[in-house]
Amino acid sequence: MTGDERQHVERIPGARRARLTRVEGTLDDSDAEATLRDDEPEPETTDPVVARLRREKPPHYS
């Protein structure tokens, strides 16, 4: 790894935290967050109670 491929610290005025520069071949923040989300559909069920429980999510989940 050469010096050009390394991440560098970017200081952001007014922000509490610094940010690292992106390295070629890695995911940016929005792409990384998308991989963490559960985008797979839930399996279908014939049990009405289970189906209702899967539809109803607690308010803090949204």
mmCIF file of C-alpha atoms in Angstrom:
data_model
loop_
_atom_site.group_PDB
_atom_site.id
_atom_site.type_symbol
_atom_site.label_atom_id
_atom_site.label_comp_id
_atom_site.label_asym_id
_atom_site.label_seq_id
_atom_site.Cartn_x
_atom_site.Cartn_y
_atom_site.Cartn_z
ATOM 1 C CA MET A 1 0.000 0.000 0.000
ATOM 2 C CA THR A 2 1.493 3.305 -1.040
ATOM 3 C CA GLY A 3 0.936 6.658 0.597
ATOM 4 C CA ASP A 4 -1.666 7.662 -2.006
ATOM 5 C CA GLU A 5 -3.928 4.697 -1.161
ATOM 6 C CA ARG A 6 -4.116 5.471 2.542
ATOM 7 C CA GLN A 7 -6.955 7.283 4.211
ATOM 8 C CA HIS A 8 -6.438 10.822 5.400
ATOM 9 C CA VAL A 9 -8.190 12.662 8.208
ATOM 10 C CA GLU A 10 -10.444 15.510 7.065
ATOM 11 C CA ARG A 11 -11.235 18.030 9.743
ATOM 12 C CA ILE A 12 -14.675 19.580 9.361
ATOM 13 C CA PRO A 13 -15.149 23.066 10.808
ATOM 14 C CA GLY A 14 -17.920 23.117 13.400
ATOM 15 C CA ALA A 15 -18.196 19.319 13.576
ATOM 16 C CA ARG A 16 -17.306 17.299 16.641
ATOM 17 C CA ARG A 17 -15.710 14.484 14.682
ATOM 18 C CA ALA A 18 -13.286 14.289 11.836
ATOM 19 C CA ARG A 19 -13.928 12.221 8.713
ATOM 20 C CA LEU A 20 -11.699 9.798 6.838
ATOM 21 C CA THR A 21 -11.270 10.069 3.088
ATOM 22 C CA ARG A 22 -12.603 7.255 0.941
ATOM 23 C CA VAL A 23 -10.182 4.697 -0.462
ATOM 24 C CA GLU A 24 -10.727 3.292 -3.957
ATOM 25 C CA GLY A 25 -12.432 -0.096 -3.845
ATOM 26 C CA THR A 26 -14.286 0.493 -0.557
ATOM 27 C CA LEU A 27 -17.913 1.347 0.140
ATOM 28 C CA ASP A 28 -18.958 4.882 0.978
ATOM 29 C CA ASP A 29 -21.208 5.527 3.991
ATOM 30 C CA SER A 30 -24.549 5.248 2.186
ATOM 31 C CA ASP A 31 -23.559 1.980 0.474
ATOM 32 C CA ALA A 32 -22.312 0.518 3.745
ATOM 33 C CA GLU A 33 -25.563 1.417 5.518
ATOM 34 C CA ALA A 34 -27.580 -0.200 2.729
ATOM 35 C CA THR A 35 -25.759 -3.484 3.292
ATOM 36 C CA LEU A 36 -26.683 -3.389 6.980
ATOM 37 C CA ARG A 37 -30.416 -2.956 6.319
ATOM 38 C CA ASP A 38 -32.567 -6.060 6.160
ATOM 39 C CA ASP A 39 -34.072 -5.732 2.677
ATOM 40 C CA GLU A 40 -35.017 -9.395 2.329
ATOM 41 C CA PRO A 41 -38.763 -10.118 2.374
ATOM 42 C CA GLU A 42 -40.051 -12.103 5.307
ATOM 43 C CA PRO A 43 -41.215 -15.636 4.523
ATOM 44 C CA GLU A 44 -44.950 -16.041 4.035
ATOM 45 C CA THR A 45 -46.937 -17.846 6.698
ATOM 46 C CA THR A 46 -50.410 -19.366 6.871
ATOM 47 C CA ASP A 47 -50.772 -18.673 10.583
ATOM 48 C CA PRO A 48 -52.813 -15.438 10.980
ATOM 49 C CA VAL A 49 -51.349 -14.686 14.417
ATOM 50 C CA VAL A 50 -47.774 -14.844 13.128
ATOM 51 C CA ALA A 51 -48.707 -12.734 10.095
ATOM 52 C CA ARG A 52 -50.252 -10.060 12.356
ATOM 53 C CA LEU A 53 -47.208 -10.025 14.653
ATOM 54 C CA ARG A 54 -44.886 -9.525 11.670
ATOM 55 C CA ARG A 55 -46.994 -6.618 10.359
ATOM 56 C CA GLU A 56 -47.243 -4.837 13.707
ATOM 57 C CA LYS A 57 -43.883 -3.364 14.658
ATOM 58 C CA PRO A 58 -43.189 -1.420 17.856
ATOM 59 C CA PRO A 59 -43.009 2.364 17.371
ATOM 60 C CA HIS A 60 -39.272 2.480 18.087
ATOM 61 C CA TYR A 61 -38.575 0.157 15.111
ATOM 62 C CA SER A 62 -39.583 2.750 12.516
#
